[in-house]
Each structure stands twice: as C-alpha cells, then as structure tokens.
Coordinates of C-alpha atoms in Angstrom, one line a residue:
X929 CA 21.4 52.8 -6.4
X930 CA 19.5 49.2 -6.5
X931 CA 22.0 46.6 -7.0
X932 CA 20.5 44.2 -9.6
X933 CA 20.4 40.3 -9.2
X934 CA 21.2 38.9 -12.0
X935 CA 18.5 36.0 -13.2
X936 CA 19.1 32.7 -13.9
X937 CA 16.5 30.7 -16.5
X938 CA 16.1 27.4 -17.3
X939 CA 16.1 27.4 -21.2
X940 CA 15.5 23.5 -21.6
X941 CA 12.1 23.4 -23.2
X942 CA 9.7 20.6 -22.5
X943 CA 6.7 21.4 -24.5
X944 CA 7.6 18.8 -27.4
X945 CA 8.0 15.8 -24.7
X946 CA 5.7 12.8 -25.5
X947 CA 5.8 9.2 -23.2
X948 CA 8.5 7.5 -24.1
X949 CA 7.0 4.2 -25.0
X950 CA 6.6 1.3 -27.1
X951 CA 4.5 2.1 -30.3
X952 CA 2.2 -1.0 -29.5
X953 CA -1.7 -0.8 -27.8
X954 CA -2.8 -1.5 -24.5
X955 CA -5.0 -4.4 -23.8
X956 CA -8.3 -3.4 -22.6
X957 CA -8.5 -2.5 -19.0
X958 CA -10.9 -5.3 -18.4
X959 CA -11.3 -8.3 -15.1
X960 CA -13.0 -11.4 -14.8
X961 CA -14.1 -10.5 -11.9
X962 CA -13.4 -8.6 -8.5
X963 CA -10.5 -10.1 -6.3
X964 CA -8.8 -8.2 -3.4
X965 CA -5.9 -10.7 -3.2
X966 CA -5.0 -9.0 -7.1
X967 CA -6.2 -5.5 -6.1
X968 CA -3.1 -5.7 -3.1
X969 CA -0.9 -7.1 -5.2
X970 CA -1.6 -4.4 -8.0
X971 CA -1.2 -1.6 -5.0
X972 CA 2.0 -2.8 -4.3
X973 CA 2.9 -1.9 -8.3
X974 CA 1.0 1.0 -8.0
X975 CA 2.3 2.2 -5.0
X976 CA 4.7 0.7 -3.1
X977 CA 8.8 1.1 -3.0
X978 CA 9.3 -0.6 -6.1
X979 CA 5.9 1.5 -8.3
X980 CA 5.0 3.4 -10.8
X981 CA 4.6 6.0 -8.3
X982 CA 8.2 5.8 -7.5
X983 CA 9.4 5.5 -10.5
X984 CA 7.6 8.4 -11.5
X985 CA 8.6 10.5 -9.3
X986 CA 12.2 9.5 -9.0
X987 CA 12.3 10.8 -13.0
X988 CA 10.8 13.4 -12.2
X989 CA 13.1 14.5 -9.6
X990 CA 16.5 13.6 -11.6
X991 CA 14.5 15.2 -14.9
X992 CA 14.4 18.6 -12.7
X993 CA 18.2 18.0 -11.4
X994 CA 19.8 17.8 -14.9
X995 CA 17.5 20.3 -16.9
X996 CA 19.3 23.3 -16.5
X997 CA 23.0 21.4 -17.8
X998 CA 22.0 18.2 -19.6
X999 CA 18.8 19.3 -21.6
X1000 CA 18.3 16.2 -23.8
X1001 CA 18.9 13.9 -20.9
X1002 CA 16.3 16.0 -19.1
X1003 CA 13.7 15.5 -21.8
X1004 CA 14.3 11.7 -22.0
X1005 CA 13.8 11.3 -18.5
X1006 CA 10.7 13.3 -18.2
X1007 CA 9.2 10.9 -21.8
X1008 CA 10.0 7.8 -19.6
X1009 CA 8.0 9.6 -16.2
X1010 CA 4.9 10.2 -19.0
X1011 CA 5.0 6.3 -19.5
X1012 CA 5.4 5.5 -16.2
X1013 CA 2.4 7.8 -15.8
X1014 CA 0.3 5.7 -17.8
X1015 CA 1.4 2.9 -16.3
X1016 CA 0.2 4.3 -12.8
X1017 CA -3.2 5.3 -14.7
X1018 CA -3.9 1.5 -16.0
X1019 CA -3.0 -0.2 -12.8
X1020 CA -5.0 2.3 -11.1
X1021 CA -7.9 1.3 -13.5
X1022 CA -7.3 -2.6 -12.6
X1023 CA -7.6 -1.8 -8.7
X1024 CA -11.1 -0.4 -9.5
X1025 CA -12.6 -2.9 -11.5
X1026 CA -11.0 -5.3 -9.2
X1027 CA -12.7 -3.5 -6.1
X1028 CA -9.4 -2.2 -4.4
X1029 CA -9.1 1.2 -3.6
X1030 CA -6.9 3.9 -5.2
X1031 CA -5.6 5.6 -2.0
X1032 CA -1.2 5.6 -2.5
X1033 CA -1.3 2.5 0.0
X1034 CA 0.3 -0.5 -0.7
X1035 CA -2.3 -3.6 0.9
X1036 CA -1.0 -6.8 2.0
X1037 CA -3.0 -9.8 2.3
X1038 CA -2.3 -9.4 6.2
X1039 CA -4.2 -5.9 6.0
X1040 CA -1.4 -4.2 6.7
X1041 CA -1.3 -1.2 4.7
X1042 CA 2.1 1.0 3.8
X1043 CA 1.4 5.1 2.1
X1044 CA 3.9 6.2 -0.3
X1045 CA 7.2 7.8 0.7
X1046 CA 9.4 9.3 -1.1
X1047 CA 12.3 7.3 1.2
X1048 CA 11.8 4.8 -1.6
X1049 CA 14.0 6.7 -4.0
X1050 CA 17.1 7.1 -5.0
X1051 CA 18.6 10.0 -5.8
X1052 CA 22.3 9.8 -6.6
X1053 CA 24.2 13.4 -7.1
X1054 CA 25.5 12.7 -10.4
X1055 CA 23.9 11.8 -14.3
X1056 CA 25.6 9.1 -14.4
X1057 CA 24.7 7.4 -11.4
X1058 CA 21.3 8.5 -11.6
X1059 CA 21.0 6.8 -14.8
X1060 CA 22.1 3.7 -13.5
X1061 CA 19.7 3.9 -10.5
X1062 CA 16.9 4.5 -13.2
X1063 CA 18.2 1.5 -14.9
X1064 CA 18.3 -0.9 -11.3
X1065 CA 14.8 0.2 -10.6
X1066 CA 13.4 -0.8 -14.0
X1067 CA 14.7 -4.3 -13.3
X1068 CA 13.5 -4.4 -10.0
X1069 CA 9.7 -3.5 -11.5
X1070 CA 10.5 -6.1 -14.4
X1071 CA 10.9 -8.6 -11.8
X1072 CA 8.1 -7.7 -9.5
X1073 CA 5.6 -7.6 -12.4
X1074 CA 6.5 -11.3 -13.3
X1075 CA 6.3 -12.3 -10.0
X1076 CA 2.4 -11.0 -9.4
X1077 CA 1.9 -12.4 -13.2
X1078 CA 2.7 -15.8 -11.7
X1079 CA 0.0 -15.7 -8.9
X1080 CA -2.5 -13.2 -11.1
X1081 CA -4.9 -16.0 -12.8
X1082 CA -6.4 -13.3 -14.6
X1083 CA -6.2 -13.2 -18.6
X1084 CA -7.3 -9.5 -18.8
X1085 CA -4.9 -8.0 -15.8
X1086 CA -1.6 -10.1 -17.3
X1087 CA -1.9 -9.0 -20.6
X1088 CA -1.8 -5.4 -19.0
X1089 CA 1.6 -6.4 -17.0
X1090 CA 3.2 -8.0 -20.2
X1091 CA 2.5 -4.7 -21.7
X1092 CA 3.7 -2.5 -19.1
X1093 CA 6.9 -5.0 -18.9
X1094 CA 7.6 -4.4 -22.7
X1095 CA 7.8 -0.5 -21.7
X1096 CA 10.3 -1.2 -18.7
X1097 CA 12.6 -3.3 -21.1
X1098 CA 11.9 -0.6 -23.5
X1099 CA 13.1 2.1 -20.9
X1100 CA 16.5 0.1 -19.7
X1101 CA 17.8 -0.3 -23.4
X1102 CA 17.3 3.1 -23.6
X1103 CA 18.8 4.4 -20.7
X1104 CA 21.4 2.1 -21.3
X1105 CA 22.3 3.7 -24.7
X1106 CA 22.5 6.9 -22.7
X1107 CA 25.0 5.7 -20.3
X1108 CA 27.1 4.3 -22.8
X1109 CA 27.0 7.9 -24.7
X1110 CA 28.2 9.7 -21.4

C-alpha cells in the first residue's frame, strides 16, 4: 500500500495586492539633458546595496518567509515590493534619457562598476526583526536620495526623487504601525 504525503498549501492569497503607495502622481520622467555623472549616481539607487533593487527583493524574500503564518503581513510587504517596483521602473527611465545604461551595475565616477548581489540584504529569522530591517533600509534610501538630490542640478530628475522619498516615508510609518501591533 502507497503511503500518502500529506500536502501542505499556502492559502494566503495575493491576487488583491496593489503598490502600496502614496495616492499622489509622478512627475514626468523627463531630463534637461544627458549627464553620466547623474546616470551613476541614479545606478547606485537603482542598483546598488542600498536600491530599489534591494529593497525589492529583500520584500520579496521576507513577503515569501511570513506568507504561510502571517498572511496580512505578507500582503503588506509584497504592496511595498510593487512600489519599490515602480520605483526601480522610473529610475530606470532616468538612466535612459540620461544616456546611462540599465544593466544591475552600480557606476562610479571612477568607472568602477559593482552588479547586484543579493549579499546586500538582510534577512533576519523573525517578523519582527525583519520589519525593523525593512524599516532601517527605508532610511538608509531616504538619506541616499537626498544626498544625490543635493549634487543632481536637474529640475525634472529631483522632482522624481522627492516623489519616490514621499513613498519611503510613506513605507516606514507604515511598517512602523505594524511593529507597534506585533
């Protein structure tokens, strides 16, 4: 007689998940004109160990962790990797029209070019801690996207970065509220 294996299934639905965001438009994705100096620093938001690609896929990864036991903190996670998403998707436009490439490298001015790892994440065991993670590296991209606002002397490109910081503040009071619920 077969012995049978008994199944285990996620139930945590995802379908309904939209960005988690603030209800307020982009900018147009628009330059004055092309500039590597901005396309490197833009591939360092892009790309580089404090990103939208990180952040993305450190979500993604603590999203899949806690979906099986923690449901609704699963689905709030994988709302704030949809921003982030976007986030990669405007930057990504503002390397182009810049004349950078899109490539997961992060350029620096030296030429020195650094791919994507995934040893830029964090990835604590527990909710809790991955929350607060989550939290630290929303700062961290707060504070980078200031600083490349403060070199940046382009109208078009900063009004995209104060909107993508307005998201990142967005996302910390939120996770915030979550830790505080734990």
């Amino acid at each position: 007689m077969e012995e049978r294996i008994p199944q285990l299934t996620n139930t945590c639905n995802f379908m309904s998940v939209k960005p988690i965001m603030m209800d307020l438009p982009y900018p147009p994705i628009q330059v004055k004109e092309k500039n590597q100096a901005y396309a490197n620093l833009l591939s360092v938001d892009y790309c580089g160990s404090v990103s939208e690609m990180s952040a993305i896929t450190q979500y993604i990864n603590n999203e899949n962790r806690l979906s099986c036991e923690k449901c609704p903190l699963a689905k709030t996670l994988l709302g704030i990797a949809m921003a982030e998403m976007i986030h990669l998707q405007k930057l990504g436009e503002l390397i182009y029209l810049l004349g950078g490439p899109i490539d997961f490298a992060a350029k620096q001015n030296n030429g020195k070019r650094k791919a994507w790892t995934p040893e830029y994440l964090n990835l604590p065991d527990n909710a809790r801690n991955m929350i607060l993670a989550d939290i630290e590296s929303e700062k961290a991209a707060i504070n980078q996207y200031r600083m490349h606002m403060k070199v940046i002397r382009d109208s078009g490109v900063n009004a995209v970065l104060a909107r993508i910081i307005k998201d990142e503040a967005y996302h910390i009071m939120l996770l915030q509220a979550l830790l505080e619920e734990m």
